[in-house]
Amino acid sequence: MAALIKPSPEFELLLLCCRAKLHAPHDARLAALLRAAPDWDLLLRLARRHGMVPLLHRRLEEQAWRGVPQDVGRSIKTAYRAHLIRNLEMTKQLFLLLDLLARRSLRALPVKGPVLAAQAFGDVGLRAFADLDLLIAPEDFWECYRLLRDAGFVPEVELGQRAALTYAAQEAAMGFVNKGNGTAVELHWNFLPRCFGLRYDFDARWDARRPVNLERRPAAAMSDDDTFRHLLLHGFKHGWDRLSLVADIAQAGAALRIDWDAIGSDHQSGTMINAGLLLADALAGGVIPGGAIERAGRDRSARRLAASFARHLAARQAEARGIGALGRIYAAGQRGFAGRATFLWRLVFTPTVEDWKRRRFPNAFWRYAALRPWRLLADHAVTPGP
């Protein structure tokens, strides 16, 4: 960790919360940080910003709340109880969704959310999540879209059947919000947006699925290898902007049975995955085998990215990244000059849901591609006058 950042006491305390298990030196360090009286206001702000309130609650509870001011303890306990109630309600909504799709023989794999909480954390209350994510087969998008819409979920973009076929071919996800209870759901048929150019085989993911016991009820989940790879790619997509993403890797690495030789073996996504491995090892090490870290460390681009992500995470104030900064990060995750140039071309000309929100050309993919650069220019490069 010291090789990448010099953390504040408050951030170091949150790093200890990421770990699946505290060994004696870590436990002693946590106790010392609490005795030193951290800046509690800063710690709580960082915990909320990084989605770490549930894990902070667990660590402080393990320490019997020693050194924690009563008002701070009450605030954390209250926030955790509200979080737990919300997670249990979201878990209930997940089963309702899975049942809805299963009645029409539509396959869906829940990812992250409560399933990952059960898989990796062993407790649905220990992971913060804002929505429910389902992986589906792209050919099932229209039927899933129609079922959710009829069940009271409002989609990001209103589509007819013909438009849905075009959308599924050029996009990777669609968001919905339940107009009754506010539950947010995302349907995915790829791990990353299409501009990354990664191929996705839902049938292979489905055939490799594994059972998970979620709140005393069985559910299907991706295989351990697929889950771990998805978490690494998901963290990269978000630029590793929250410490909870690192906690996901630390907890999953400790709990899942992973073929470490296979992780990062794909040439196209290798740097993105290697950067996540190096970051997680530096900030919450101990779960990723040395061989995997040694292989990842040979990737110079991954080393630079991991250091950049660590500095961004440790900043006291949240630093917003625009499309330009994210584009540079994404490009740095590609292999070689040709890979980066190809990615940037796709980034500029591959339409996203934002382009669909602006214009409707249901059966004319080229029009979205032609208009996207102008939309990006208008949104991100043109500064309005006073």
PDB file of C-alpha atoms in Angstrom, residues 67-188:
ATOM      1  CA  GLY A  67     -13.080   4.533  21.380  1.00  0.00           C
ATOM      2  CA  VAL A  68     -16.179   5.465  19.352  1.00  0.00           C
ATOM      3  CA  PRO A  69     -18.080   8.522  20.657  1.00  0.00           C
ATOM      4  CA  GLN A  70     -21.690   7.696  21.550  1.00  0.00           C
ATOM      5  CA  ASP A  71     -23.210  10.099  19.036  1.00  0.00           C
ATOM      6  CA  VAL A  72     -21.018   8.711  16.246  1.00  0.00           C
ATOM      7  CA  GLY A  73     -21.918   5.155  17.237  1.00  0.00           C
ATOM      8  CA  ARG A  74     -25.630   5.992  17.174  1.00  0.00           C
ATOM      9  CA  SER A  75     -25.290   7.581  13.741  1.00  0.00           C
ATOM     10  CA  ILE A  76     -23.508   4.544  12.293  1.00  0.00           C
ATOM     11  CA  LYS A  77     -25.944   2.078  13.870  1.00  0.00           C
ATOM     12  CA  THR A  78     -28.944   4.035  12.592  1.00  0.00           C
ATOM     13  CA  ALA A  79     -27.499   4.218   9.083  1.00  0.00           C
ATOM     14  CA  TYR A  80     -26.719   0.503   9.129  1.00  0.00           C
ATOM     15  CA  ARG A  81     -30.231  -0.463  10.252  1.00  0.00           C
ATOM     16  CA  ALA A  82     -31.770   1.613   7.455  1.00  0.00           C
ATOM     17  CA  HIS A  83     -29.326   0.038   5.006  1.00  0.00           C
ATOM     18  CA  LEU A  84     -30.176  -3.489   6.180  1.00  0.00           C
ATOM     19  CA  ILE A  85     -33.927  -2.929   5.879  1.00  0.00           C
ATOM     20  CA  ARG A  86     -33.451  -1.571   2.361  1.00  0.00           C
ATOM     21  CA  ASN A  87     -31.253  -4.517   1.357  1.00  0.00           C
ATOM     22  CA  LEU A  88     -33.828  -7.014   2.601  1.00  0.00           C
ATOM     23  CA  GLU A  89     -36.550  -5.242   0.638  1.00  0.00           C
ATOM     24  CA  MET A  90     -34.350  -5.221  -2.463  1.00  0.00           C
ATOM     25  CA  THR A  91     -33.749  -8.947  -2.008  1.00  0.00           C
ATOM     26  CA  LYS A  92     -37.500  -9.492  -1.930  1.00  0.00           C
ATOM     27  CA  GLN A  93     -37.852  -7.458  -5.131  1.00  0.00           C
ATOM     28  CA  LEU A  94     -35.116  -9.550  -6.765  1.00  0.00           C
ATOM     29  CA  PHE A  95     -37.029 -12.760  -6.173  1.00  0.00           C
ATOM     30  CA  LEU A  96     -40.214 -11.186  -7.515  1.00  0.00           C
ATOM     31  CA  LEU A  97     -38.328 -10.246 -10.687  1.00  0.00           C
ATOM     32  CA  LEU A  98     -36.767 -13.682 -11.090  1.00  0.00           C
ATOM     33  CA  ASP A  99     -40.161 -15.314 -10.616  1.00  0.00           C
ATOM     34  CA  LEU A 100     -41.703 -12.957 -13.172  1.00  0.00           C
ATOM     35  CA  LEU A 101     -39.131 -13.924 -15.793  1.00  0.00           C
ATOM     36  CA  ALA A 102     -39.139 -17.618 -14.909  1.00  0.00           C
ATOM     37  CA  ARG A 103     -42.888 -17.839 -15.520  1.00  0.00           C
ATOM     38  CA  ARG A 104     -42.128 -16.974 -19.150  1.00  0.00           C
ATOM     39  CA  SER A 105     -39.131 -19.359 -19.254  1.00  0.00           C
ATOM     40  CA  LEU A 106     -36.730 -16.421 -19.570  1.00  0.00           C
ATOM     41  CA  ARG A 107     -33.259 -17.025 -18.190  1.00  0.00           C
ATOM     42  CA  ALA A 108     -31.680 -14.393 -15.939  1.00  0.00           C
ATOM     43  CA  LEU A 109     -28.611 -14.389 -13.725  1.00  0.00           C
ATOM     44  CA  PRO A 110     -28.539 -11.875 -10.861  1.00  0.00           C
ATOM     45  CA  VAL A 111     -25.127 -10.233 -10.463  1.00  0.00           C
ATOM     46  CA  LYS A 112     -23.663  -8.085  -7.703  1.00  0.00           C
ATOM     47  CA  GLY A 113     -26.410  -6.836  -5.351  1.00  0.00           C
ATOM     48  CA  PRO A 114     -27.772  -9.271  -2.761  1.00  0.00           C
ATOM     49  CA  VAL A 115     -26.403 -12.336  -4.555  1.00  0.00           C
ATOM     50  CA  LEU A 116     -22.823 -11.096  -4.289  1.00  0.00           C
ATOM     51  CA  ALA A 117     -23.493 -10.145  -0.655  1.00  0.00           C
ATOM     52  CA  ALA A 118     -24.420 -13.780  -0.003  1.00  0.00           C
ATOM     53  CA  GLN A 119     -21.650 -15.252  -2.202  1.00  0.00           C
ATOM     54  CA  ALA A 120     -18.720 -13.200  -1.012  1.00  0.00           C
ATOM     55  CA  PHE A 121     -19.720 -11.422   2.210  1.00  0.00           C
ATOM     56  CA  GLY A 122     -21.875 -14.143   3.748  1.00  0.00           C
ATOM     57  CA  ASP A 123     -24.445 -11.563   4.832  1.00  0.00           C
ATOM     58  CA  VAL A 124     -26.910  -9.598   2.704  1.00  0.00           C
ATOM     59  CA  GLY A 125     -26.465  -6.628   5.043  1.00  0.00           C
ATOM     60  CA  LEU A 126     -22.733  -6.213   4.515  1.00  0.00           C
ATOM     61  CA  ARG A 127     -22.760  -4.860   0.976  1.00  0.00           C
ATOM     62  CA  ALA A 128     -24.126  -1.535  -0.250  1.00  0.00           C
ATOM     63  CA  PHE A 129     -25.926  -1.562  -3.597  1.00  0.00           C
ATOM     64  CA  ALA A 130     -28.242   0.878  -5.311  1.00  0.00           C
ATOM     65  CA  ASP A 131     -30.001  -1.305  -7.856  1.00  0.00           C
ATOM     66  CA  LEU A 132     -30.604  -4.873  -9.027  1.00  0.00           C
ATOM     67  CA  ASP A 133     -28.603  -6.180 -11.979  1.00  0.00           C
ATOM     68  CA  LEU A 134     -29.708  -9.085 -14.162  1.00  0.00           C
ATOM     69  CA  LEU A 135     -27.739 -10.708 -16.964  1.00  0.00           C
ATOM     70  CA  ILE A 136     -29.940 -11.912 -19.788  1.00  0.00           C
ATOM     71  CA  ALA A 137     -29.509 -13.305 -23.273  1.00  0.00           C
ATOM     72  CA  PRO A 138     -29.562 -10.485 -25.856  1.00  0.00           C
ATOM     73  CA  GLU A 139     -32.217 -12.295 -27.904  1.00  0.00           C
ATOM     74  CA  ASP A 140     -34.500 -12.158 -24.836  1.00  0.00           C
ATOM     75  CA  PHE A 141     -34.192  -8.404 -24.376  1.00  0.00           C
ATOM     76  CA  TRP A 142     -37.497  -7.449 -25.950  1.00  0.00           C
ATOM     77  CA  GLU A 143     -39.498 -10.016 -24.006  1.00  0.00           C
ATOM     78  CA  CYS A 144     -37.807  -9.027 -20.727  1.00  0.00           C
ATOM     79  CA  TYR A 145     -38.291  -5.354 -21.563  1.00  0.00           C
ATOM     80  CA  ARG A 146     -42.006  -5.871 -22.202  1.00  0.00           C
ATOM     81  CA  LEU A 147     -42.538  -7.897 -19.010  1.00  0.00           C
ATOM     82  CA  LEU A 148     -40.827  -5.334 -16.796  1.00  0.00           C
ATOM     83  CA  ARG A 149     -42.674  -2.462 -18.426  1.00  0.00           C
ATOM     84  CA  ASP A 150     -46.018  -4.226 -17.946  1.00  0.00           C
ATOM     85  CA  ALA A 151     -45.091  -4.894 -14.297  1.00  0.00           C
ATOM     86  CA  GLY A 152     -44.758  -1.168 -13.605  1.00  0.00           C
ATOM     87  CA  PHE A 153     -41.083  -0.566 -14.405  1.00  0.00           C
ATOM     88  CA  VAL A 154     -40.386   2.554 -16.461  1.00  0.00           C
ATOM     89  CA  PRO A 155     -37.518   2.049 -18.955  1.00  0.00           C
ATOM     90  CA  GLU A 156     -34.830   4.626 -19.694  1.00  0.00           C
ATOM     91  CA  VAL A 157     -35.967   4.649 -23.310  1.00  0.00           C
ATOM     92  CA  GLU A 158     -39.408   3.764 -24.687  1.00  0.00           C
ATOM     93  CA  LEU A 159     -38.979   1.172 -27.429  1.00  0.00           C
ATOM     94  CA  GLY A 160     -41.134  -0.867 -29.741  1.00  0.00           C
ATOM     95  CA  GLN A 161     -40.237  -4.391 -30.775  1.00  0.00           C
ATOM     96  CA  ARG A 162     -38.333  -3.415 -33.930  1.00  0.00           C
ATOM     97  CA  ALA A 163     -36.417  -0.678 -32.125  1.00  0.00           C
ATOM     98  CA  ALA A 164     -35.589  -3.109 -29.299  1.00  0.00           C
ATOM     99  CA  LEU A 165     -33.860  -5.439 -31.752  1.00  0.00           C
ATOM    100  CA  THR A 166     -31.665  -2.586 -32.963  1.00  0.00           C
ATOM    101  CA  TYR A 167     -31.007  -1.405 -29.408  1.00  0.00           C
ATOM    102  CA  ALA A 168     -29.961  -4.874 -28.219  1.00  0.00           C
ATOM    103  CA  ALA A 169     -27.536  -5.125 -31.139  1.00  0.00           C
ATOM    104  CA  GLN A 170     -25.746  -1.854 -30.392  1.00  0.00           C
ATOM    105  CA  GLU A 171     -26.045  -1.417 -26.634  1.00  0.00           C
ATOM    106  CA  ALA A 172     -25.246  -3.568 -23.582  1.00  0.00           C
ATOM    107  CA  ALA A 173     -27.738  -2.546 -20.888  1.00  0.00           C
ATOM    108  CA  MET A 174     -31.068  -0.880 -20.154  1.00  0.00           C
ATOM    109  CA  GLY A 175     -32.196   0.657 -16.876  1.00  0.00           C
ATOM    110  CA  PHE A 176     -35.690   0.609 -15.349  1.00  0.00           C
ATOM    111  CA  VAL A 177     -37.271   2.198 -12.276  1.00  0.00           C
ATOM    112  CA  ASN A 178     -40.411   0.857 -10.619  1.00  0.00           C
ATOM    113  CA  LYS A 179     -42.895   3.741 -10.526  1.00  0.00           C
ATOM    114  CA  GLY A 180     -44.545   2.281  -7.422  1.00  0.00           C
ATOM    115  CA  ASN A 181     -41.684   1.529  -5.028  1.00  0.00           C
ATOM    116  CA  GLY A 182     -38.694   3.179  -6.706  1.00  0.00           C
ATOM    117  CA  THR A 183     -36.715  -0.056  -7.207  1.00  0.00           C
ATOM    118  CA  ALA A 184     -34.021   0.426  -9.874  1.00  0.00           C
ATOM    119  CA  VAL A 185     -33.224  -2.513 -12.156  1.00  0.00           C
ATOM    120  CA  GLU A 186     -30.667  -2.888 -14.932  1.00  0.00           C
ATOM    121  CA  LEU A 187     -30.812  -5.562 -17.612  1.00  0.00           C
ATOM    122  CA  HIS A 188     -27.379  -6.434 -19.019  1.00  0.00           C
TER     123      HIS A 188
END
